[in-house]
mmCIF file of C-alpha atoms in Angstrom:
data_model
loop_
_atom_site.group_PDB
_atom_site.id
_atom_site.type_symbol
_atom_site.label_atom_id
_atom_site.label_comp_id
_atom_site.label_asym_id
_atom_site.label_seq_id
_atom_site.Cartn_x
_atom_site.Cartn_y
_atom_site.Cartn_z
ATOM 1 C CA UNK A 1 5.525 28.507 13.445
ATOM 2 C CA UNK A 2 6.747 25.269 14.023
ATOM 3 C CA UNK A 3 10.773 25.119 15.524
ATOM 4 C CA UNK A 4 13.125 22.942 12.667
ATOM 5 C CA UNK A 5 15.443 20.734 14.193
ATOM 6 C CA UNK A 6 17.091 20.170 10.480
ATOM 7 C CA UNK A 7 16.495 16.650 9.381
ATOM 8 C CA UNK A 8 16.559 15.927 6.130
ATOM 9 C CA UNK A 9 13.777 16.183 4.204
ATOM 10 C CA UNK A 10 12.593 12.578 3.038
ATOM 11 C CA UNK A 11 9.114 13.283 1.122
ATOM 12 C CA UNK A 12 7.441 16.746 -0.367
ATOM 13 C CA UNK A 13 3.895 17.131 -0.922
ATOM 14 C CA UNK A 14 2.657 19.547 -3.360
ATOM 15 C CA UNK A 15 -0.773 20.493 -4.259
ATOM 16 C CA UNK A 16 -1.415 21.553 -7.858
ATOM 17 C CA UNK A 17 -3.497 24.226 -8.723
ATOM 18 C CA UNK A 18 -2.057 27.754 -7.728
ATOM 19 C CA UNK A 19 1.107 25.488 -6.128
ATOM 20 C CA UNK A 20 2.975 23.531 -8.689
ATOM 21 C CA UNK A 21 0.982 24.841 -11.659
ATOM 22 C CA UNK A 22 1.351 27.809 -13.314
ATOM 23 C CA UNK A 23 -1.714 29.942 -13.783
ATOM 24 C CA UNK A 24 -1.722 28.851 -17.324
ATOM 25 C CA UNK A 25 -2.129 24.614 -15.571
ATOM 26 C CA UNK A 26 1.919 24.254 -16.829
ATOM 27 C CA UNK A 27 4.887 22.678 -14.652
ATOM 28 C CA UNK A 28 7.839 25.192 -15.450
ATOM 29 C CA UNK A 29 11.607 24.097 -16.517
ATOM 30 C CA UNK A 30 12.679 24.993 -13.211
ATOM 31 C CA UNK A 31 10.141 23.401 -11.118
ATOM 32 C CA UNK A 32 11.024 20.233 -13.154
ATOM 33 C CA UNK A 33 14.731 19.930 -12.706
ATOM 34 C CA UNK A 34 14.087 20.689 -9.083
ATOM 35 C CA UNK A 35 11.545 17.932 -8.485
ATOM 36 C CA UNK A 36 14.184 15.732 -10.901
ATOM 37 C CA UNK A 37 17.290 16.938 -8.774
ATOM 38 C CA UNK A 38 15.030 15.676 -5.326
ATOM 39 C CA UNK A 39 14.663 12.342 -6.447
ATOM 40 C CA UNK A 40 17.942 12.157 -7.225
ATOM 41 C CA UNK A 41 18.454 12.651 -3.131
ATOM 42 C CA UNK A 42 16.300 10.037 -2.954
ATOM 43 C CA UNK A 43 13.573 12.573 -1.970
ATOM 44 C CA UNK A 44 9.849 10.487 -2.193
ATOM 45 C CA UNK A 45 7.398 13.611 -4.358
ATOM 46 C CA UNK A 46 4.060 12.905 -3.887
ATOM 47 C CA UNK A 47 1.156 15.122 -6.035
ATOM 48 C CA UNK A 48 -1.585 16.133 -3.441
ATOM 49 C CA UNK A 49 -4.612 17.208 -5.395
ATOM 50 C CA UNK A 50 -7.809 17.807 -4.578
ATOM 51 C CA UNK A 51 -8.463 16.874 -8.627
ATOM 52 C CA UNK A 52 -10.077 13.419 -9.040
ATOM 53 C CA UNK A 53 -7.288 11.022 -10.926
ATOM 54 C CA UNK A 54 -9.221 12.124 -14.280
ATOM 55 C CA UNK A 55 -8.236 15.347 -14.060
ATOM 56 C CA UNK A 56 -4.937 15.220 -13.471
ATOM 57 C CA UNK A 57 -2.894 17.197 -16.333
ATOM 58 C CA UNK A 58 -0.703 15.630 -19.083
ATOM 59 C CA UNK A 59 2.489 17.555 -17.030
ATOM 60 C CA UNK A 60 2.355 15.541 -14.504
ATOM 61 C CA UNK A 61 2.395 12.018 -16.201
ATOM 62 C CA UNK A 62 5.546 13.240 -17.981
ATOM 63 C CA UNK A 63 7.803 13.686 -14.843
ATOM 64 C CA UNK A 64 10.473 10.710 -14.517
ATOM 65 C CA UNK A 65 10.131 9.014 -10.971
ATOM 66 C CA UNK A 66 6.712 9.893 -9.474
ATOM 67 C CA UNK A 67 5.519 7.129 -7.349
ATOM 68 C CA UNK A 68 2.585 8.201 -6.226
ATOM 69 C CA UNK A 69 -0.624 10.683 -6.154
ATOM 70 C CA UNK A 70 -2.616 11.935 -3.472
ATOM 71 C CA UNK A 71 -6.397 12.996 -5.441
ATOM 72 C CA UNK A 72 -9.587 13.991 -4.250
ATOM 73 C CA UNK A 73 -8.220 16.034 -1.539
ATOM 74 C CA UNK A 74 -6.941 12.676 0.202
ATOM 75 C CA UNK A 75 -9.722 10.240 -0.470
ATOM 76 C CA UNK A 76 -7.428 7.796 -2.929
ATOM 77 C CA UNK A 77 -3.473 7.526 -2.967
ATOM 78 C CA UNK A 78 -2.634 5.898 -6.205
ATOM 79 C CA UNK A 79 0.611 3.882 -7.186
ATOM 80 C CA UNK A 80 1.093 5.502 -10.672
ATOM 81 C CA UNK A 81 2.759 2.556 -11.932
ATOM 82 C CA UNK A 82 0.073 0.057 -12.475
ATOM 83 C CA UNK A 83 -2.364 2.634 -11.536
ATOM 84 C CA UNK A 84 -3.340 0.532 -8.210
ATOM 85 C CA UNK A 85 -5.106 2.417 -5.757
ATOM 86 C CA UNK A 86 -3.902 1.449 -2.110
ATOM 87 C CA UNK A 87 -6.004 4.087 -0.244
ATOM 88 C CA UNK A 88 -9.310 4.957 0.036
ATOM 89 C CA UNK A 89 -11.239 7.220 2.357
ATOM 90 C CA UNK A 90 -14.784 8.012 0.639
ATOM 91 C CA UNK A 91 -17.868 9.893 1.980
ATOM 92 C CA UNK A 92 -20.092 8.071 4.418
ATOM 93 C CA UNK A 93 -23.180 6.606 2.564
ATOM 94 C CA UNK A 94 -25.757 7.927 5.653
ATOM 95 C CA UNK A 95 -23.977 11.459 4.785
ATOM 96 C CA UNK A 96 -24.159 11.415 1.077
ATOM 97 C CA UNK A 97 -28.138 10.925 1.722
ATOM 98 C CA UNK A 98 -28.316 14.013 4.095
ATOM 99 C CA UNK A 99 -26.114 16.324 1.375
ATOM 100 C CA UNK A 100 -28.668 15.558 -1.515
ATOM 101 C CA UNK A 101 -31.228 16.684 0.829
ATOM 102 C CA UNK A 102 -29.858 19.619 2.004
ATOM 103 C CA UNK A 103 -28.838 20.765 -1.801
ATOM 104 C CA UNK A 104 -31.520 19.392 -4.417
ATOM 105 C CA UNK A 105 -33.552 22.241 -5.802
ATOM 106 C CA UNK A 106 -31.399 24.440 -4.853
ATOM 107 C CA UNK A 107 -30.155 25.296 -8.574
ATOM 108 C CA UNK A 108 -25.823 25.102 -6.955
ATOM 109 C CA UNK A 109 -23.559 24.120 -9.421
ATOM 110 C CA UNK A 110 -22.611 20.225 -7.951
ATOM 111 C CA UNK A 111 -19.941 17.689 -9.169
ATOM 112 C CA UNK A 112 -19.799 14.533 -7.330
ATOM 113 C CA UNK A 113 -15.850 12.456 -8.128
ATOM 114 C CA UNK A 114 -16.343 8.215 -7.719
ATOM 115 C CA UNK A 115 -14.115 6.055 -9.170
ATOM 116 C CA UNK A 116 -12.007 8.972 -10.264
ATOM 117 C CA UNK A 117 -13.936 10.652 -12.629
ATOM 118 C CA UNK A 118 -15.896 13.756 -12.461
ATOM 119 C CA UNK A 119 -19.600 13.755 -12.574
ATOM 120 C CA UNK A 120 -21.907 16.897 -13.188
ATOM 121 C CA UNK A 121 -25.976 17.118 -14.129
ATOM 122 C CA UNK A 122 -26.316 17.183 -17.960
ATOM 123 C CA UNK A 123 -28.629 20.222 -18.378
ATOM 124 C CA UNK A 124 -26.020 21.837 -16.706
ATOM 125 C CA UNK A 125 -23.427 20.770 -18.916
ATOM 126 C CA UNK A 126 -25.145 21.565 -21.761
ATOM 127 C CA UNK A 127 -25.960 25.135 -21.034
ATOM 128 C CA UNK A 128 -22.093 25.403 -20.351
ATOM 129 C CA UNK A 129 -21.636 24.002 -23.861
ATOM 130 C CA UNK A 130 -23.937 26.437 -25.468
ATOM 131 C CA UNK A 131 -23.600 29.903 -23.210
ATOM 132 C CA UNK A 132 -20.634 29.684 -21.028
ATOM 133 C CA UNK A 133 -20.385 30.035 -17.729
ATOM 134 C CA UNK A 134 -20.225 33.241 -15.247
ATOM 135 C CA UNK A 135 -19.024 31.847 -12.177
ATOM 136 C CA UNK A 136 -16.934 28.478 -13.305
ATOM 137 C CA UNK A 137 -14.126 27.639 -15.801
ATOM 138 C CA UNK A 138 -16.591 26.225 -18.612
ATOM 139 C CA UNK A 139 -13.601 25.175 -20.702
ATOM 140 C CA UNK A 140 -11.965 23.014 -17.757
ATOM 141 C CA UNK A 141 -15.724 21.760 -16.839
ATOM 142 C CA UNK A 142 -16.361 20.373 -20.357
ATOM 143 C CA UNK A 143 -12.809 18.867 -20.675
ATOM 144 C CA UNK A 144 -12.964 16.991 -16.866
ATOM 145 C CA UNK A 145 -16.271 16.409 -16.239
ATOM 146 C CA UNK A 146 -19.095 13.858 -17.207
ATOM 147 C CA UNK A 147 -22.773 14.776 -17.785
ATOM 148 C CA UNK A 148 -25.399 12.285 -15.953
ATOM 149 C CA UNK A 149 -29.040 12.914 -16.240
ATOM 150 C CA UNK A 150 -29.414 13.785 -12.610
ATOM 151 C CA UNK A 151 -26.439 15.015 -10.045
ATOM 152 C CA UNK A 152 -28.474 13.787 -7.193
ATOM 153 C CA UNK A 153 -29.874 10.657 -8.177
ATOM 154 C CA UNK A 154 -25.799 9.488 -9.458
ATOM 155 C CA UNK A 155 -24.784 10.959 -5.720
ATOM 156 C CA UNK A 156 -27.599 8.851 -4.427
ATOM 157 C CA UNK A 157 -26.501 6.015 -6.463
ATOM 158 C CA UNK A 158 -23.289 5.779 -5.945
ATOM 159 C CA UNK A 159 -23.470 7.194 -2.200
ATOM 160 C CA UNK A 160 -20.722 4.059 -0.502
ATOM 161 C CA UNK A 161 -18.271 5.304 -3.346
ATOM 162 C CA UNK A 162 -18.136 9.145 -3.932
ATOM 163 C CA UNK A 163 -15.023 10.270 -2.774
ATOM 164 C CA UNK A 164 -15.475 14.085 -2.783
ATOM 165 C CA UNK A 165 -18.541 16.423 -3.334
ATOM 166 C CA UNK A 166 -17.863 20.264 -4.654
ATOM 167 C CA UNK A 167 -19.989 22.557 -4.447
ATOM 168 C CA UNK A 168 -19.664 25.914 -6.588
ATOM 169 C CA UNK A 169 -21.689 29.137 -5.483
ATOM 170 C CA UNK A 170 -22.952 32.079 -7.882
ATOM 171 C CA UNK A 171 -22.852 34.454 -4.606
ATOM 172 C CA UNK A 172 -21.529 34.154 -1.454
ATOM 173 C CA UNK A 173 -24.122 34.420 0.810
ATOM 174 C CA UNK A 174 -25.082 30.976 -0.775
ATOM 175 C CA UNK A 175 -21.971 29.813 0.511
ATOM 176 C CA UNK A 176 -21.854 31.052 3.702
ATOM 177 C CA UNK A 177 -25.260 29.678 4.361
ATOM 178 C CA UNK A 178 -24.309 26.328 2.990
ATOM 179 C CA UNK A 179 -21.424 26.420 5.152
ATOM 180 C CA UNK A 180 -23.348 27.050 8.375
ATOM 181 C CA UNK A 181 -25.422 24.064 7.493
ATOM 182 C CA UNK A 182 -22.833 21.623 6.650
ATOM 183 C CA UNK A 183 -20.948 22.556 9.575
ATOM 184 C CA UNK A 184 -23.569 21.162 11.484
ATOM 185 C CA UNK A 185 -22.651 17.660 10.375
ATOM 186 C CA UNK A 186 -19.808 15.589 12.314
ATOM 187 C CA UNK A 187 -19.505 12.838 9.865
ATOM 188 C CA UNK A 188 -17.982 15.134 6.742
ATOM 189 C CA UNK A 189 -14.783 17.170 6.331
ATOM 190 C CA UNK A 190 -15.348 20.650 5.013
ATOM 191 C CA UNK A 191 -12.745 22.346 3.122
ATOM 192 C CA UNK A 192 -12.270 24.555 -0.443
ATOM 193 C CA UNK A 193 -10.145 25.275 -3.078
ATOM 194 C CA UNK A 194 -10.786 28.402 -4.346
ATOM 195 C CA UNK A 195 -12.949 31.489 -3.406
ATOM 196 C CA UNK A 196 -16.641 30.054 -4.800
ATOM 197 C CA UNK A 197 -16.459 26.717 -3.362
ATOM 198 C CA UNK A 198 -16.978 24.046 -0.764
ATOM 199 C CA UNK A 199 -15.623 20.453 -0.944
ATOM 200 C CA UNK A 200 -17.329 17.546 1.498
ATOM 201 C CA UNK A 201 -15.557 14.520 1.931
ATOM 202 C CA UNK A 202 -15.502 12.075 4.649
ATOM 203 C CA UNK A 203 -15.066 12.149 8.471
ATOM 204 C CA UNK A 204 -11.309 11.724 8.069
ATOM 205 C CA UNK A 205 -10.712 12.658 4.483
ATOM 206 C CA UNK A 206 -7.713 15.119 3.582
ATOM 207 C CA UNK A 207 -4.594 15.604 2.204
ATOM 208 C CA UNK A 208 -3.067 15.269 5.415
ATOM 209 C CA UNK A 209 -4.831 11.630 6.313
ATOM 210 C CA UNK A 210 -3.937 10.947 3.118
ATOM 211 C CA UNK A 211 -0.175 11.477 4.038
ATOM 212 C CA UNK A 212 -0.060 9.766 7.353
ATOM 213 C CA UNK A 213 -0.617 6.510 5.624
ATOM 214 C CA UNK A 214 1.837 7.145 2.712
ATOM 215 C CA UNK A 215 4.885 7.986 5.251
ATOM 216 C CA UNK A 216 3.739 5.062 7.706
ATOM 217 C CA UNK A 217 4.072 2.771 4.146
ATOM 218 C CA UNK A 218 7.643 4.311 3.281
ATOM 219 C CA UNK A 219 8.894 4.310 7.368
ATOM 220 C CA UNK A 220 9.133 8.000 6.996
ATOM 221 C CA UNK A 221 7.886 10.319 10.180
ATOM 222 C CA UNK A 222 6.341 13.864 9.628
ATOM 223 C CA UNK A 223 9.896 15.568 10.872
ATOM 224 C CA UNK A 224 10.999 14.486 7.354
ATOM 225 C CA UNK A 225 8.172 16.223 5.001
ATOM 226 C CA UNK A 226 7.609 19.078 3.431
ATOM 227 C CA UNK A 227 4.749 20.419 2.058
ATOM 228 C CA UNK A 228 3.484 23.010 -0.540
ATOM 229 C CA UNK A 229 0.151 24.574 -1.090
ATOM 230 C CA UNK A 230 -2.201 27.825 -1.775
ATOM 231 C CA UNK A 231 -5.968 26.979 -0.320
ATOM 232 C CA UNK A 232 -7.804 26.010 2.621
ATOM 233 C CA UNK A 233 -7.494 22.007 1.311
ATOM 234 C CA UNK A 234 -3.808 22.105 2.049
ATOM 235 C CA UNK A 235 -4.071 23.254 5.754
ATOM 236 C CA UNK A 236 -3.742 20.411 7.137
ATOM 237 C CA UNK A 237 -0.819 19.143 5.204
ATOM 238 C CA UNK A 238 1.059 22.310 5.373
ATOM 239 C CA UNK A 239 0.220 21.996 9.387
ATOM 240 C CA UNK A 240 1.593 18.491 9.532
ATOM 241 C CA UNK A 241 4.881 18.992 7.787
ATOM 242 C CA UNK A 242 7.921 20.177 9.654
ATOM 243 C CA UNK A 243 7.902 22.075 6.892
ATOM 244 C CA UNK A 244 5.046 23.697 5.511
ATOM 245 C CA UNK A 245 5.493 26.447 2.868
ATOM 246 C CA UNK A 246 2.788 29.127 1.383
ATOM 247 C CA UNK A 247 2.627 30.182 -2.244
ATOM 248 C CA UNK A 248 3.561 33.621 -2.859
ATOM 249 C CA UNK A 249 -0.265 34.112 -4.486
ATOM 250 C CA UNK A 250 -2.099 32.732 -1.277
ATOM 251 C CA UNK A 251 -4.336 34.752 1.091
ATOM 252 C CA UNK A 252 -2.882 36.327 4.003
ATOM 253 C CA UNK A 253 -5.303 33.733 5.741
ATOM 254 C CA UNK A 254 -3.075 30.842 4.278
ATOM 255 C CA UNK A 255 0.092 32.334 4.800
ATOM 256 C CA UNK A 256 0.043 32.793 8.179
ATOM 257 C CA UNK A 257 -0.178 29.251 8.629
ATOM 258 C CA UNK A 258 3.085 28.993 6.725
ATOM 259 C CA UNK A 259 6.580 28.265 8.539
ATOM 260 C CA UNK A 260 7.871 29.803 5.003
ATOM 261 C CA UNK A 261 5.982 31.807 2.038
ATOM 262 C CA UNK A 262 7.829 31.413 -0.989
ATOM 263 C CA UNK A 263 7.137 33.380 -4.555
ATOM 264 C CA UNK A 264 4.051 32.860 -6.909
ATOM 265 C CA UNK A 265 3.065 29.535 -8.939
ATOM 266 C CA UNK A 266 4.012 31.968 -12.232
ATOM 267 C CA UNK A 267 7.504 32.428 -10.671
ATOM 268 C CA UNK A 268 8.506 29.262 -9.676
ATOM 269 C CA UNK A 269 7.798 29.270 -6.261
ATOM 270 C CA UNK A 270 7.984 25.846 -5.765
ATOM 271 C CA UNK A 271 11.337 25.228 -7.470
ATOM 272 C CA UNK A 272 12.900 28.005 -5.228
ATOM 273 C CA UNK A 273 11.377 26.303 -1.817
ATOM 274 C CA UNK A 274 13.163 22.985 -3.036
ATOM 275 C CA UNK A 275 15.834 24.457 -3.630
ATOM 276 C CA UNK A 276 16.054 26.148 -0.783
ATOM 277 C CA UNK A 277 15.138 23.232 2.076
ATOM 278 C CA UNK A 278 16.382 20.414 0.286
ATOM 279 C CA UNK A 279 18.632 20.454 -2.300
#
């Protein structure tokens, strides 16, 4: 745990899913007077998603004063207003080319983000359509995703521009084996978001990069931030705060990393660790 020396907090970074979301993808009353009250401070709140900008949801575009968005797991910072994108940290092409080796044939569930938008293979689209799916959220795949006739050809195609590549595993030997063999690789950053999944992005690619160059922008140092998060993705950020705070509904894995575990995304966990630290 890292010692606090009590400055005030200047920025807070907050993942999404299982963080600022409720398990039902909602932003509660609470959670929004609390990011309101921050600003009010003069507090910078910065999303920190590892959803590409397309699937960012409604909630979000609705709260007053957000400036900017970390997506992708920290391949593109966005400037909401004008929607200008001032970062970008994308897979390496040479990598891209040794992925789509490694995984055609293999019959994973891929998605491939560029340009912010989601892109998955179109047979496997439609037999979400028709049957469902087992091991994903079909609904949320269907609403955020696009189908293209090929996964690996578009990856292929669009190799100097894909900004993150998940990988979703029906068992999890699959993904242990996967792991091992991505591992191998020193030109990708290997992370997940929840249980069935791995996430590639580039040599330098996370949340965490992503943050260094917001707060070097806005003259503000890591001493000053505070971070919230639930999954392996937000690590790094949660390590680079001088704050770093653990959802209630993490693994025990996660929250040891944590300087503070606060409660669950359904019970405003967020809102009480703002309230708490900074306001």
């Amino acid at each position: 745990m890292k010692q606090k020396i009590g400055k005030e907090i200047r920025m807070i970074a907050l993942d999404l899913d299982g963080t600022t979301l409720t398990g039902r993808s909602e932003i509660s009353p609470r959670t929004v007077e609390a990011l309101h009250r921050a600003m009010e401070q003069g507090v910078h709140i910065v999303i920190s998603t590892g959803r590409p900008w397309c699937s960012l949801p409604e909630a979000i575009f609705g709260i007053d004063g957000l400036e900017y968005m970390i997506t992708s797991n920290g391949a593109v910072i966005t400037r909401i207003s004008g929607r200008e994108r001032i970062y970008e940290n994308c897979n390496e092409p040479a990598a891209v080319e040794r992925i789509v080796a490694l995984l055609r044939g293999r019959g994973f569930s891929v998605d491939a983000f560029t340009d912010g938008q989601a892109y998955i293979g179109a047979a496997e689209y439609r037999e979400m359509k028709e049957n469902g799916c087992a091991f994903r959220d079909a609904d949320y795949v269907l609403r955020t995703r696009r189908p293209v006739a090929d996964i690996f050809d578009f990856m292929l195609e669009h190799k100097a521009r894909l900004e993150n590549i998940s990988i979703v595993f029906r068992r999890e030997e699959d993904q242990k084996e996967v792991m091992r063999q991505l591992a191998a690789m020193d030109d990708i950053t290997l992370t997940s978001s929840f249980h069935n999944n791995l996430e590639i992005g580039g040599p330098t690619t996370s949340k965490a990069d992503a943050l260094r160059f917001l707060m070097r922008r806005l003259s503000i140092d890591s001493d000053r931030l505070l971070a919230c998060g639930d999954s392996p993705n937000d690590s790094r950020m949660i390590e680079l705060a001088r704050i770093g705070i653990v959802m209630g509904n993490a693994s025990e894995h996660m929250k040891a990393r944590a300087d503070f575990v606060t409660d669950t995304n359904d019970n405003d966990g967020v809102a009480k660790a703002i309230e708490k630290f900074v306001l």
